[in-house]
PDB file of C-alpha atoms and ligand atoms in Angstrom:
ATOM      1  CA  MET A   1       0.000   0.000   0.000  1.00  0.00           C
ATOM      2  CA  HIS A   2       1.348   3.407  -0.933  1.00  0.00           C
ATOM      3  CA  GLN A   3       1.580   5.651   2.070  1.00  0.00           C
ATOM      4  CA  VAL A   4       1.206   9.379   1.744  1.00  0.00           C
ATOM      5  CA  PRO A   5       4.473  10.969   2.978  1.00  0.00           C
ATOM      6  CA  THR A   6       3.515  12.358   6.361  1.00  0.00           C
ATOM      7  CA  TYR A   7       5.600  14.844   8.334  1.00  0.00           C
ATOM      8  CA  ARG A   8       4.994  16.222  11.783  1.00  0.00           C
ATOM      9  CA  PHE A   9       6.255  19.056  13.935  1.00  0.00           C
ATOM     10  CA  ALA A  10       5.943  18.327  17.652  1.00  0.00           C
ATOM     11  CA  PRO A  11       6.784  21.280  19.913  1.00  0.00           C
ATOM     12  CA  SER A  12       6.262  21.422  23.684  1.00  0.00           C
ATOM     13  CA  PRO A  13       4.336  24.467  24.901  1.00  0.00           C
ATOM     14  CA  ASN A  14       6.733  25.152  27.776  1.00  0.00           C
ATOM     15  CA  GLY A  15       8.147  28.357  26.311  1.00  0.00           C
ATOM     16  CA  TYR A  16       8.091  30.419  23.119  1.00  0.00           C
ATOM     17  CA  LEU A  17       9.288  28.879  19.882  1.00  0.00           C
ATOM     18  CA  HIS A  18      12.779  29.987  18.859  1.00  0.00           C
ATOM     19  CA  LEU A  19      14.884  29.844  15.693  1.00  0.00           C
ATOM     20  CA  GLY A  20      15.650  26.152  16.207  1.00  0.00           C
ATOM     21  CA  HIS A  21      11.943  25.379  16.141  1.00  0.00           C
ATOM     22  CA  ALA A  22      11.546  27.527  13.027  1.00  0.00           C
ATOM     23  CA  LEU A  23      14.154  25.382  11.282  1.00  0.00           C
ATOM     24  CA  SER A  24      12.431  22.130  12.305  1.00  0.00           C
ATOM     25  CA  ALA A  25       8.956  23.363  11.456  1.00  0.00           C
ATOM     26  CA  CYS A  26       9.948  24.792   8.048  1.00  0.00           C
ATOM     27  CA  LEU A  27      11.970  21.696   7.097  1.00  0.00           C
ATOM     28  CA  ASN A  28       8.977  19.488   7.891  1.00  0.00           C
ATOM     29  CA  PHE A  29       6.547  21.753   6.072  1.00  0.00           C
ATOM     30  CA  ASP A  30       8.761  22.201   3.000  1.00  0.00           C
ATOM     31  CA  SER A  31       9.459  18.455   2.797  1.00  0.00           C
ATOM     32  CA  ALA A  32       5.742  17.683   2.993  1.00  0.00           C
ATOM     33  CA  GLN A  33       5.023  20.175   0.224  1.00  0.00           C
ATOM     34  CA  GLN A  34       7.781  18.856  -2.028  1.00  0.00           C
ATOM     35  CA  ALA A  35       6.521  15.296  -1.533  1.00  0.00           C
ATOM     36  CA  ASN A  36       2.854  16.232  -2.024  1.00  0.00           C
ATOM     37  CA  GLY A  37       2.454  14.907   1.472  1.00  0.00           C
ATOM     38  CA  ARG A  38       0.833  15.851   4.743  1.00  0.00           C
ATOM     39  CA  PHE A  39       2.077  18.227   7.430  1.00  0.00           C
ATOM     40  CA  LEU A  40       0.757  17.540  10.920  1.00  0.00           C
ATOM     41  CA  LEU A  41       1.187  19.286  14.211  1.00  0.00           C
ATOM     42  CA  ARG A  42       1.388  17.741  17.650  1.00  0.00           C
ATOM     43  CA  ILE A  43       1.422  19.566  20.954  1.00  0.00           C
ATOM     44  CA  GLU A  44       3.699  17.705  23.383  1.00  0.00           C
ATOM     45  CA  ASN A  45       2.123  18.799  26.639  1.00  0.00           C
ATOM     46  CA  ILE A  46       2.372  15.755  28.888  1.00  0.00           C
ATOM     47  CA  ASP A  47       4.357  17.736  31.447  1.00  0.00           C
ATOM     48  CA  GLN A  48       1.416  19.632  32.866  1.00  0.00           C
ATOM     49  CA  THR A  49       3.598  21.483  35.370  1.00  0.00           C
ATOM     50  CA  ARG A  50       5.740  23.171  32.696  1.00  0.00           C
ATOM     51  CA  CYS A  51       3.306  23.521  29.799  1.00  0.00           C
ATOM     52  CA  ARG A  52       1.063  26.588  29.647  1.00  0.00           C
ATOM     53  CA  PRO A  53      -1.931  27.391  27.425  1.00  0.00           C
ATOM     54  CA  GLU A  54      -0.487  30.751  26.383  1.00  0.00           C
ATOM     55  CA  PHE A  55       2.582  29.028  24.935  1.00  0.00           C
ATOM     56  CA  GLU A  56       0.320  26.717  22.944  1.00  0.00           C
ATOM     57  CA  VAL A  57      -1.553  29.725  21.532  1.00  0.00           C
ATOM     58  CA  ALA A  58       1.809  31.312  20.672  1.00  0.00           C
ATOM     59  CA  ILE A  59       2.852  28.151  18.783  1.00  0.00           C
ATOM     60  CA  TYR A  60      -0.174  28.458  16.489  1.00  0.00           C
ATOM     61  CA  GLU A  61       0.462  32.185  15.998  1.00  0.00           C
ATOM     62  CA  ASP A  62       4.159  31.770  15.248  1.00  0.00           C
ATOM     63  CA  LEU A  63       3.654  28.914  12.794  1.00  0.00           C
ATOM     64  CA  ALA A  64       0.850  30.727  10.975  1.00  0.00           C
ATOM     65  CA  TRP A  65       3.042  33.842  10.797  1.00  0.00           C
ATOM     66  CA  LEU A  66       5.814  31.735   9.234  1.00  0.00           C
ATOM     67  CA  GLY A  67       3.284  30.814   6.552  1.00  0.00           C
ATOM     68  CA  LEU A  68       2.850  27.161   7.568  1.00  0.00           C
ATOM     69  CA  LYS A  69      -0.463  25.349   7.252  1.00  0.00           C
ATOM     70  CA  TRP A  70      -1.208  22.159   9.098  1.00  0.00           C
ATOM     71  CA  GLU A  71      -4.062  19.706   9.089  1.00  0.00           C
ATOM     72  CA  ALA A  72      -6.773  19.711  11.704  1.00  0.00           C
ATOM     73  CA  PRO A  73      -7.174  18.315  14.246  1.00  0.00           C
ATOM     74  CA  VAL A  74      -3.933  18.990  16.070  1.00  0.00           C
ATOM     75  CA  ARG A  75      -2.960  16.030  18.244  1.00  0.00           C
ATOM     76  CA  ARG A  76      -2.546  17.140  21.849  1.00  0.00           C
ATOM     77  CA  GLN A  77      -0.770  14.673  24.098  1.00  0.00           C
ATOM     78  CA  SER A  78      -2.813  15.686  27.122  1.00  0.00           C
ATOM     79  CA  GLU A  79      -5.828  14.143  25.345  1.00  0.00           C
ATOM     80  CA  GLN A  80      -4.120  10.816  24.637  1.00  0.00           C
ATOM     81  CA  PHE A  81      -3.332   9.384  28.055  1.00  0.00           C
ATOM     82  CA  ALA A  82      -5.533   6.318  27.399  1.00  0.00           C
ATOM     83  CA  ALA A  83      -3.385   5.381  24.389  1.00  0.00           C
ATOM     84  CA  TYR A  84      -0.180   5.711  26.450  1.00  0.00           C
ATOM     85  CA  ARG A  85      -1.645   3.631  29.278  1.00  0.00           C
ATOM     86  CA  ALA A  86      -2.624   0.896  26.823  1.00  0.00           C
ATOM     87  CA  ALA A  87       0.903   0.782  25.362  1.00  0.00           C
ATOM     88  CA  LEU A  88       2.434   0.647  28.818  1.00  0.00           C
ATOM     89  CA  ALA A  89       0.079  -2.185  29.759  1.00  0.00           C
ATOM     90  CA  ARG A  90       1.210  -4.132  26.682  1.00  0.00           C
ATOM     91  CA  LEU A  91       4.860  -3.751  27.644  1.00  0.00           C
ATOM     92  CA  ALA A  92       3.988  -4.769  31.201  1.00  0.00           C
ATOM     93  CA  GLU A  93       2.164  -7.883  29.955  1.00  0.00           C
ATOM     94  CA  MET A  94       5.335  -8.790  28.091  1.00  0.00           C
ATOM     95  CA  GLY A  95       7.176  -8.629  31.418  1.00  0.00           C
ATOM     96  CA  LEU A  96       9.308  -5.680  30.326  1.00  0.00           C
ATOM     97  CA  VAL A  97       8.260  -3.078  32.893  1.00  0.00           C
ATOM     98  CA  TYR A  98       8.950  -2.892  36.621  1.00  0.00           C
ATOM     99  CA  PRO A  99       8.397  -0.292  39.326  1.00  0.00           C
ATOM    100  CA  SER A 100      11.398   1.347  41.004  1.00  0.00           C
ATOM    101  CA  PHE A 101      10.958   3.119  44.287  1.00  0.00           C
ATOM    102  CA  GLU A 102      14.130   5.127  44.830  1.00  0.00           C
ATOM    103  CA  SER A 103      13.913   8.907  44.840  1.00  0.00           C
ATOM    104  CA  ARG A 104      16.280  10.898  42.618  1.00  0.00           C
ATOM    105  CA  THR A 105      18.382  11.638  45.705  1.00  0.00           C
ATOM    106  CA  GLU A 106      18.655   7.955  46.558  1.00  0.00           C
ATOM    107  CA  ILE A 107      19.643   7.123  42.999  1.00  0.00           C
ATOM    108  CA  ALA A 108      22.322   9.825  43.111  1.00  0.00           C
ATOM    109  CA  ARG A 109      23.624   8.315  46.377  1.00  0.00           C
ATOM    110  CA  LEU A 110      23.689   4.789  44.925  1.00  0.00           C
ATOM    111  CA  VAL A 111      25.543   6.048  41.859  1.00  0.00           C
ATOM    112  CA  ALA A 112      28.045   7.948  44.026  1.00  0.00           C
ATOM    113  CA  GLU A 113      28.675   4.722  45.950  1.00  0.00           C
ATOM    114  CA  GLN A 114      29.319   2.851  42.713  1.00  0.00           C
ATOM    115  CA  GLU A 115      31.600   5.610  41.500  1.00  0.00           C
ATOM    116  CA  ARG A 116      33.978   5.037  44.394  1.00  0.00           C
ATOM    117  CA  SER A 117      35.148   1.987  42.478  1.00  0.00           C
ATOM    118  CA  GLY A 118      35.196   3.555  39.019  1.00  0.00           C
ATOM    119  CA  PRO A 119      33.113   5.566  36.566  1.00  0.00           C
ATOM    120  CA  TRP A 120      29.418   4.773  36.337  1.00  0.00           C
ATOM    121  CA  PRO A 121      27.818   4.822  32.849  1.00  0.00           C
ATOM    122  CA  ARG A 122      25.759   7.851  31.825  1.00  0.00           C
ATOM    123  CA  ASP A 123      23.029   7.976  29.215  1.00  0.00           C
ATOM    124  CA  PRO A 124      23.388  10.192  26.112  1.00  0.00           C
ATOM    125  CA  ASP A 125      21.675  13.038  28.001  1.00  0.00           C
ATOM    126  CA  GLY A 126      24.311  12.798  30.740  1.00  0.00           C
ATOM    127  CA  ALA A 127      22.138  11.201  33.439  1.00  0.00           C
ATOM    128  CA  PRO A 128      23.585   8.207  35.297  1.00  0.00           C
ATOM    129  CA  LEU A 129      22.036   4.879  34.312  1.00  0.00           C
ATOM    130  CA  TYR A 130      19.625   3.490  36.858  1.00  0.00           C
ATOM    131  CA  PRO A 131      21.605   1.290  39.265  1.00  0.00           C
ATOM    132  CA  GLY A 132      18.868  -1.344  39.108  1.00  0.00           C
ATOM    133  CA  ARG A 133      18.157  -2.051  42.762  1.00  0.00           C
ATOM    134  CA  SER A 134      14.382  -2.487  42.291  1.00  0.00           C
ATOM    135  CA  ARG A 135      14.721  -4.587  39.149  1.00  0.00           C
ATOM    136  CA  HIS A 136      14.347  -7.964  40.812  1.00  0.00           C
ATOM    137  CA  MET A 137      12.015  -7.083  43.663  1.00  0.00           C
ATOM    138  CA  ASP A 138       9.406  -9.800  44.146  1.00  0.00           C
ATOM    139  CA  ALA A 139       5.833  -9.119  43.104  1.00  0.00           C
ATOM    140  CA  ALA A 140       4.413  -9.208  46.639  1.00  0.00           C
ATOM    141  CA  GLU A 141       6.872  -6.546  47.820  1.00  0.00           C
ATOM    142  CA  GLN A 142       6.130  -4.395  44.759  1.00  0.00           C
ATOM    143  CA  ALA A 143       2.391  -4.672  45.458  1.00  0.00           C
ATOM    144  CA  ARG A 144       2.905  -3.873  49.144  1.00  0.00           C
ATOM    145  CA  ARG A 145       4.875  -0.704  48.383  1.00  0.00           C
ATOM    146  CA  ILE A 146       2.446   0.475  45.725  1.00  0.00           C
ATOM    147  CA  ALA A 147      -0.509  -0.140  48.059  1.00  0.00           C
ATOM    148  CA  SER A 148       1.266   1.861  50.782  1.00  0.00           C
ATOM    149  CA  GLY A 149       1.169   4.884  48.461  1.00  0.00           C
ATOM    150  CA  ALA A 150       4.932   5.026  47.844  1.00  0.00           C
ATOM    151  CA  PRO A 151       5.948   7.055  44.783  1.00  0.00           C
ATOM    152  CA  TYR A 152       7.445   4.995  41.982  1.00  0.00           C
ATOM    153  CA  ALA A 153       8.690   5.120  38.417  1.00  0.00           C
ATOM    154  CA  LEU A 154       7.820   2.440  35.866  1.00  0.00           C
ATOM    155  CA  ARG A 155      10.983   1.452  34.049  1.00  0.00           C
ATOM    156  CA  LEU A 156      11.760  -0.560  30.964  1.00  0.00           C
ATOM    157  CA  ASP A 157      13.859  -3.621  31.760  1.00  0.00           C
ATOM    158  CA  MET A 158      16.365  -2.845  29.020  1.00  0.00           C
ATOM    159  CA  THR A 159      18.127  -6.210  28.978  1.00  0.00           C
ATOM    160  CA  ALA A 160      14.830  -8.090  28.710  1.00  0.00           C
ATOM    161  CA  ALA A 161      13.516  -5.613  26.123  1.00  0.00           C
ATOM    162  CA  ILE A 162      16.562  -6.000  23.877  1.00  0.00           C
ATOM    163  CA  ALA A 163      16.322  -9.786  24.166  1.00  0.00           C
ATOM    164  CA  ARG A 164      12.703  -9.569  23.006  1.00  0.00           C
ATOM    165  CA  ALA A 165      13.347  -7.251  20.033  1.00  0.00           C
ATOM    166  CA  PRO A 166      14.785  -8.270  16.636  1.00  0.00           C
ATOM    167  CA  ALA A 167      18.559  -8.685  16.823  1.00  0.00           C
ATOM    168  CA  SER A 168      19.227  -6.193  14.071  1.00  0.00           C
ATOM    169  CA  LEU A 169      17.313  -3.077  14.866  1.00  0.00           C
ATOM    170  CA  THR A 170      18.118  -0.238  12.480  1.00  0.00           C
ATOM    171  CA  TRP A 171      16.758   3.030  11.181  1.00  0.00           C
ATOM    172  CA  ASP A 172      17.120   5.051   7.998  1.00  0.00           C
ATOM    173  CA  GLU A 173      18.832   8.339   8.744  1.00  0.00           C
ATOM    174  CA  THR A 174      18.676  10.850   5.915  1.00  0.00           C
ATOM    175  CA  GLY A 175      20.096  13.697   7.982  1.00  0.00           C
ATOM    176  CA  CYS A 176      22.966  12.961  10.309  1.00  0.00           C
ATOM    177  CA  GLY A 177      23.968  12.483  13.913  1.00  0.00           C
ATOM    178  CA  PRO A 178      26.439  14.667  15.809  1.00  0.00           C
ATOM    179  CA  ASN A 179      29.351  12.602  14.472  1.00  0.00           C
ATOM    180  CA  GLY A 180      28.142  12.540  10.885  1.00  0.00           C
ATOM    181  CA  GLU A 181      26.262   9.227  11.234  1.00  0.00           C
ATOM    182  CA  THR A 182      23.993   8.711   8.248  1.00  0.00           C
ATOM    183  CA  GLY A 183      22.395   5.961   6.141  1.00  0.00           C
ATOM    184  CA  VAL A 184      21.128   2.749   7.687  1.00  0.00           C
ATOM    185  CA  LEU A 185      22.115   2.974  11.346  1.00  0.00           C
ATOM    186  CA  ALA A 186      22.106   0.301  14.036  1.00  0.00           C
ATOM    187  CA  ALA A 187      20.004   1.217  17.062  1.00  0.00           C
ATOM    188  CA  GLU A 188      21.876   1.049  20.371  1.00  0.00           C
ATOM    189  CA  PRO A 189      19.171   1.295  23.019  1.00  0.00           C
ATOM    190  CA  ALA A 190      21.340  -0.264  25.762  1.00  0.00           C
ATOM    191  CA  VAL A 191      23.063   3.103  26.273  1.00  0.00           C
ATOM    192  CA  TRP A 192      19.854   4.352  27.913  1.00  0.00           C
ATOM    193  CA  GLY A 193      19.691   1.686  30.621  1.00  0.00           C
ATOM    194  CA  ASP A 194      16.370   1.049  32.346  1.00  0.00           C
ATOM    195  CA  VAL A 195      14.613   4.239  31.215  1.00  0.00           C
ATOM    196  CA  VAL A 196      11.542   5.627  32.941  1.00  0.00           C
ATOM    197  CA  LEU A 197       8.406   5.061  30.854  1.00  0.00           C
ATOM    198  CA  ALA A 198       5.900   6.484  33.335  1.00  0.00           C
ATOM    199  CA  ARG A 199       5.603   7.569  36.949  1.00  0.00           C
ATOM    200  CA  LYS A 200       2.985   7.095  39.617  1.00  0.00           C
ATOM    201  CA  ASP A 201       1.551  10.546  38.874  1.00  0.00           C
ATOM    202  CA  SER A 202       2.308  10.678  35.164  1.00  0.00           C
ATOM    203  CA  PRO A 203       1.105   7.849  32.915  1.00  0.00           C
ATOM    204  CA  THR A 204       3.712   8.372  30.224  1.00  0.00           C
ATOM    205  CA  SER A 205       7.066   9.886  29.309  1.00  0.00           C
ATOM    206  CA  TYR A 206       8.419  11.662  26.252  1.00  0.00           C
ATOM    207  CA  HIS A 207       9.921   8.449  24.838  1.00  0.00           C
ATOM    208  CA  LEU A 208       6.770   6.367  25.172  1.00  0.00           C
ATOM    209  CA  SER A 209       4.358   9.018  23.930  1.00  0.00           C
ATOM    210  CA  VAL A 210       6.465  10.026  20.925  1.00  0.00           C
ATOM    211  CA  VAL A 211       6.416   6.516  19.441  1.00  0.00           C
ATOM    212  CA  ILE A 212       2.695   6.070  20.093  1.00  0.00           C
ATOM    213  CA  ASP A 213       1.902   9.459  18.579  1.00  0.00           C
ATOM    214  CA  ASP A 214       4.119   9.067  15.516  1.00  0.00           C
ATOM    215  CA  ALA A 215       2.359   5.784  14.753  1.00  0.00           C
ATOM    216  CA  ALA A 216      -1.112   7.158  15.529  1.00  0.00           C
ATOM    217  CA  GLN A 217      -0.504  10.153  13.260  1.00  0.00           C
ATOM    218  CA  GLY A 218       0.907   7.924  10.532  1.00  0.00           C
ATOM    219  CA  ALA A 219       4.214   9.808  10.477  1.00  0.00           C
ATOM    220  CA  THR A 220       6.353   8.331   7.705  1.00  0.00           C
ATOM    221  CA  HIS A 221       9.101  10.916   8.277  1.00  0.00           C
ATOM    222  CA  VAL A 222      10.455  12.399  11.477  1.00  0.00           C
ATOM    223  CA  VAL A 223      12.480  15.566  10.997  1.00  0.00           C
ATOM    224  CA  ARG A 224      13.857  16.968  14.244  1.00  0.00           C
ATOM    225  CA  GLY A 225      16.940  18.380  15.921  1.00  0.00           C
ATOM    226  CA  GLN A 226      20.156  16.450  16.451  1.00  0.00           C
ATOM    227  CA  ASP A 227      19.609  16.643  20.211  1.00  0.00           C
ATOM    228  CA  LEU A 228      17.141  13.768  19.718  1.00  0.00           C
ATOM    229  CA  PHE A 229      19.448  11.655  17.565  1.00  0.00           C
ATOM    230  CA  ALA A 230      20.494   9.299  20.394  1.00  0.00           C
ATOM    231  CA  ALA A 231      16.893   8.913  21.562  1.00  0.00           C
ATOM    232  CA  THR A 232      16.047   7.372  18.184  1.00  0.00           C
ATOM    233  CA  SER A 233      17.681   4.100  19.312  1.00  0.00           C
ATOM    234  CA  LEU A 234      15.199   3.903  22.140  1.00  0.00           C
ATOM    235  CA  HIS A 235      12.294   4.931  19.929  1.00  0.00           C
ATOM    236  CA  ARG A 236      13.157   2.144  17.482  1.00  0.00           C
ATOM    237  CA  LEU A 237      13.236  -0.377  20.324  1.00  0.00           C
ATOM    238  CA  LEU A 238       9.818   0.700  21.611  1.00  0.00           C
ATOM    239  CA  GLN A 239       8.398   0.647  18.073  1.00  0.00           C
ATOM    240  CA  ALA A 240       9.672  -2.907  17.562  1.00  0.00           C
ATOM    241  CA  LEU A 241       8.260  -4.102  20.889  1.00  0.00           C
ATOM    242  CA  LEU A 242       4.866  -2.520  20.234  1.00  0.00           C
ATOM    243  CA  GLY A 243       4.681  -3.611  16.595  1.00  0.00           C
ATOM    244  CA  LEU A 244       4.689  -0.037  15.279  1.00  0.00           C
ATOM    245  CA  PRO A 245       6.131   1.019  11.915  1.00  0.00           C
ATOM    246  CA  ALA A 246       9.511   2.740  11.698  1.00  0.00           C
ATOM    247  CA  PRO A 247       9.496   6.200  10.153  1.00  0.00           C
ATOM    248  CA  THR A 248      12.490   7.549   8.244  1.00  0.00           C
ATOM    249  CA  TYR A 249      14.464   9.962  10.393  1.00  0.00           C
ATOM    250  CA  ARG A 250      16.210  13.171   9.500  1.00  0.00           C
ATOM    251  CA  HIS A 251      18.086  14.848  12.316  1.00  0.00           C
ATOM    252  CA  HIS A 252      19.168  18.364  11.515  1.00  0.00           C
ATOM    253  CA  ARG A 253      21.861  20.591  12.962  1.00  0.00           C
ATOM    254  CA  LEU A 254      20.985  22.696  15.975  1.00  0.00           C
ATOM    255  CA  ILE A 255      20.877  26.466  15.880  1.00  0.00           C
ATOM    256  CA  LEU A 256      23.371  27.703  18.447  1.00  0.00           C
ATOM    257  CA  ASP A 257      23.574  30.983  20.309  1.00  0.00           C
ATOM    258  CA  ALA A 258      26.531  33.356  20.117  1.00  0.00           C
ATOM    259  CA  ASP A 259      28.317  31.290  22.798  1.00  0.00           C
ATOM    260  CA  GLY A 260      27.839  28.069  20.854  1.00  0.00           C
ATOM    261  CA  ARG A 261      25.127  26.731  23.139  1.00  0.00           C
ATOM    262  CA  LYS A 262      21.868  25.135  22.071  1.00  0.00           C
ATOM    263  CA  LEU A 263      19.048  27.678  22.147  1.00  0.00           C
ATOM    264  CA  ALA A 264      16.949  27.457  25.280  1.00  0.00           C
ATOM    265  CA  LYS A 265      13.335  28.486  25.554  1.00  0.00           C
ATOM    266  CA  SER A 266      14.098  30.536  28.624  1.00  0.00           C
ATOM    267  CA  THR A 267      16.375  32.975  26.786  1.00  0.00           C
ATOM    268  CA  GLY A 268      13.916  35.178  24.955  1.00  0.00           C
ATOM    269  CA  ALA A 269      16.190  36.907  22.448  1.00  0.00           C
ATOM    270  CA  THR A 270      15.753  34.342  19.692  1.00  0.00           C
ATOM    271  CA  ALA A 271      12.048  33.757  20.356  1.00  0.00           C
ATOM    272  CA  LEU A 272      10.131  34.039  17.116  1.00  0.00           C
ATOM    273  CA  CYS A 273       7.576  36.365  18.686  1.00  0.00           C
ATOM    274  CA  ALA A 274      10.384  38.673  19.882  1.00  0.00           C
ATOM    275  CA  LEU A 275      11.938  38.744  16.416  1.00  0.00           C
ATOM    276  CA  ARG A 276       8.533  39.398  14.877  1.00  0.00           C
ATOM    277  CA  GLY A 277       8.043  42.261  17.348  1.00  0.00           C
ATOM    278  CA  ARG A 278      11.306  43.759  16.141  1.00  0.00           C
ATOM    279  CA  GLY A 279      10.038  43.746  12.557  1.00  0.00           C
ATOM    280  CA  VAL A 280      11.931  40.684  11.295  1.00  0.00           C
ATOM    281  CA  SER A 281      10.047  39.072   8.384  1.00  0.00           C
ATOM    282  CA  PRO A 282       9.292  35.353   7.938  1.00  0.00           C
ATOM    283  CA  ALA A 283      11.594  35.353   4.897  1.00  0.00           C
ATOM    284  CA  ALA A 284      14.402  36.754   7.053  1.00  0.00           C
ATOM    285  CA  ILE A 285      13.761  34.027   9.662  1.00  0.00           C
ATOM    286  CA  ARG A 286      14.218  31.415   6.945  1.00  0.00           C
ATOM    287  CA  ARG A 287      17.505  33.021   5.928  1.00  0.00           C
ATOM    288  CA  MET A 288      18.645  33.211   9.556  1.00  0.00           C
ATOM    289  CA  VAL A 289      18.253  29.452   9.922  1.00  0.00           C
ATOM    290  CA  GLY A 290      19.969  28.753   6.620  1.00  0.00           C
ATOM    291  CA  LEU A 291      16.943  27.809   4.504  1.00  0.00           C
TER     292      LEU A 291
HETATM  293  N1  LIG B 301       8.813  17.898  21.739  1.00  0.00           N
HETATM  294  C1  LIG B 301      10.167  17.771  21.328  1.00  0.00           C
HETATM  295  C2  LIG B 301      10.839  19.125  21.405  1.00  0.00           C
HETATM  296  O1  LIG B 301      10.160  20.141  21.454  1.00  0.00           O
HETATM  297  C3  LIG B 301      10.323  17.229  19.923  1.00  0.00           C
HETATM  298  C4  LIG B 301       9.942  15.812  19.810  1.00  0.00           C
HETATM  299  C5  LIG B 301      10.202  15.140  18.483  1.00  0.00           C
HETATM  300  O2  LIG B 301      10.273  15.816  17.439  1.00  0.00           O
HETATM  301  O3  LIG B 301      10.307  13.929  18.484  1.00  0.00           O
HETATM  302  O4  LIG B 301      12.048  19.172  21.443  1.00  0.00           O
END
C-alpha cells in the first residue's frame, strides 16, 4: 500500500518557539510540500507542570506567521493518556516493565557509591544509568509498596527488552547524527539503561508518547533536531516491541547561540515572537536558519 508521505512538527508548549523550532517546522513543512504529502502538528504537553496554554496559543500564531499550514485536528498529548496507558500495559504484559521506588536523591547516592570503584555509565543526556536495585524485587513486595502509596517510576527492563526485540534493529537516517552518522544505522538502546516510561503521577514519558503518537498520526518521516538523535535508538526499540512502523528519520543541525550553546526556551532573544516584534520578516527568519 502506498503511504502518503507524512511529516509532523511536535513542539512542547513550555516556552516560546525559537529559531531552532523555526528550522524544524519549516523543514517538515517544505518536505511535505515537495513530496505532495501531509504536514501535521502535535502539541507535546504531557508535562502539565511546565506547559502553559499561552505558549500553545503562541505556537499556532508563530507557525501561521511563518506561513505554515497544518491539518486539523492537532494532536494534543494531554488528550491521549488512554493510548499511552494501553501501550504501557502491553509492555507490562510482556514482562518488560517494573516499578522502582528510589527517589532521585537515593539514585544519586547509589551512583556515588558505585563511583567510588570507578566511573558509572551515563546515558546520552548525561544522566547516570539506573543502578537497578528495584529490578528484581518480588511481586508481593512491589504490590505492598504500591498499596502503601509510595511514589514509583515504571521502568523498561532494558536487557529483557533487547532480548525480546529483533537482533538487528536499524533506522534510515537521511540527515545525520552529531558525528556525521547517516544511512542505515544500528540502534543502540542499551546506552539508555532502564529508562523511565511512566511515573505514579504521570502515565507516560516523552519516549513512550512520541512513538505512540508518531504511529497514531501515521508519520512516515520524522524531521527533528540532532539533540534527539540518540533517543532514536530507544524509539526504534519501543516501536519494535509494540509492533509499530519505523518512520524515516532526519536529524538536523541545531541552531546555536553566540556562545555556541543550544538555544533554550528561557532565553527570549531568539524567540520568534520577539523577532517578529522587532520587525523581522518570515523570509528573514528562513535566511537566519539557513533555509
Ligand atoms: N517535543 C520535542 C521538542 O520540542 C520534539 C519531539 C520530536 O520531534 O520527536 O524538542
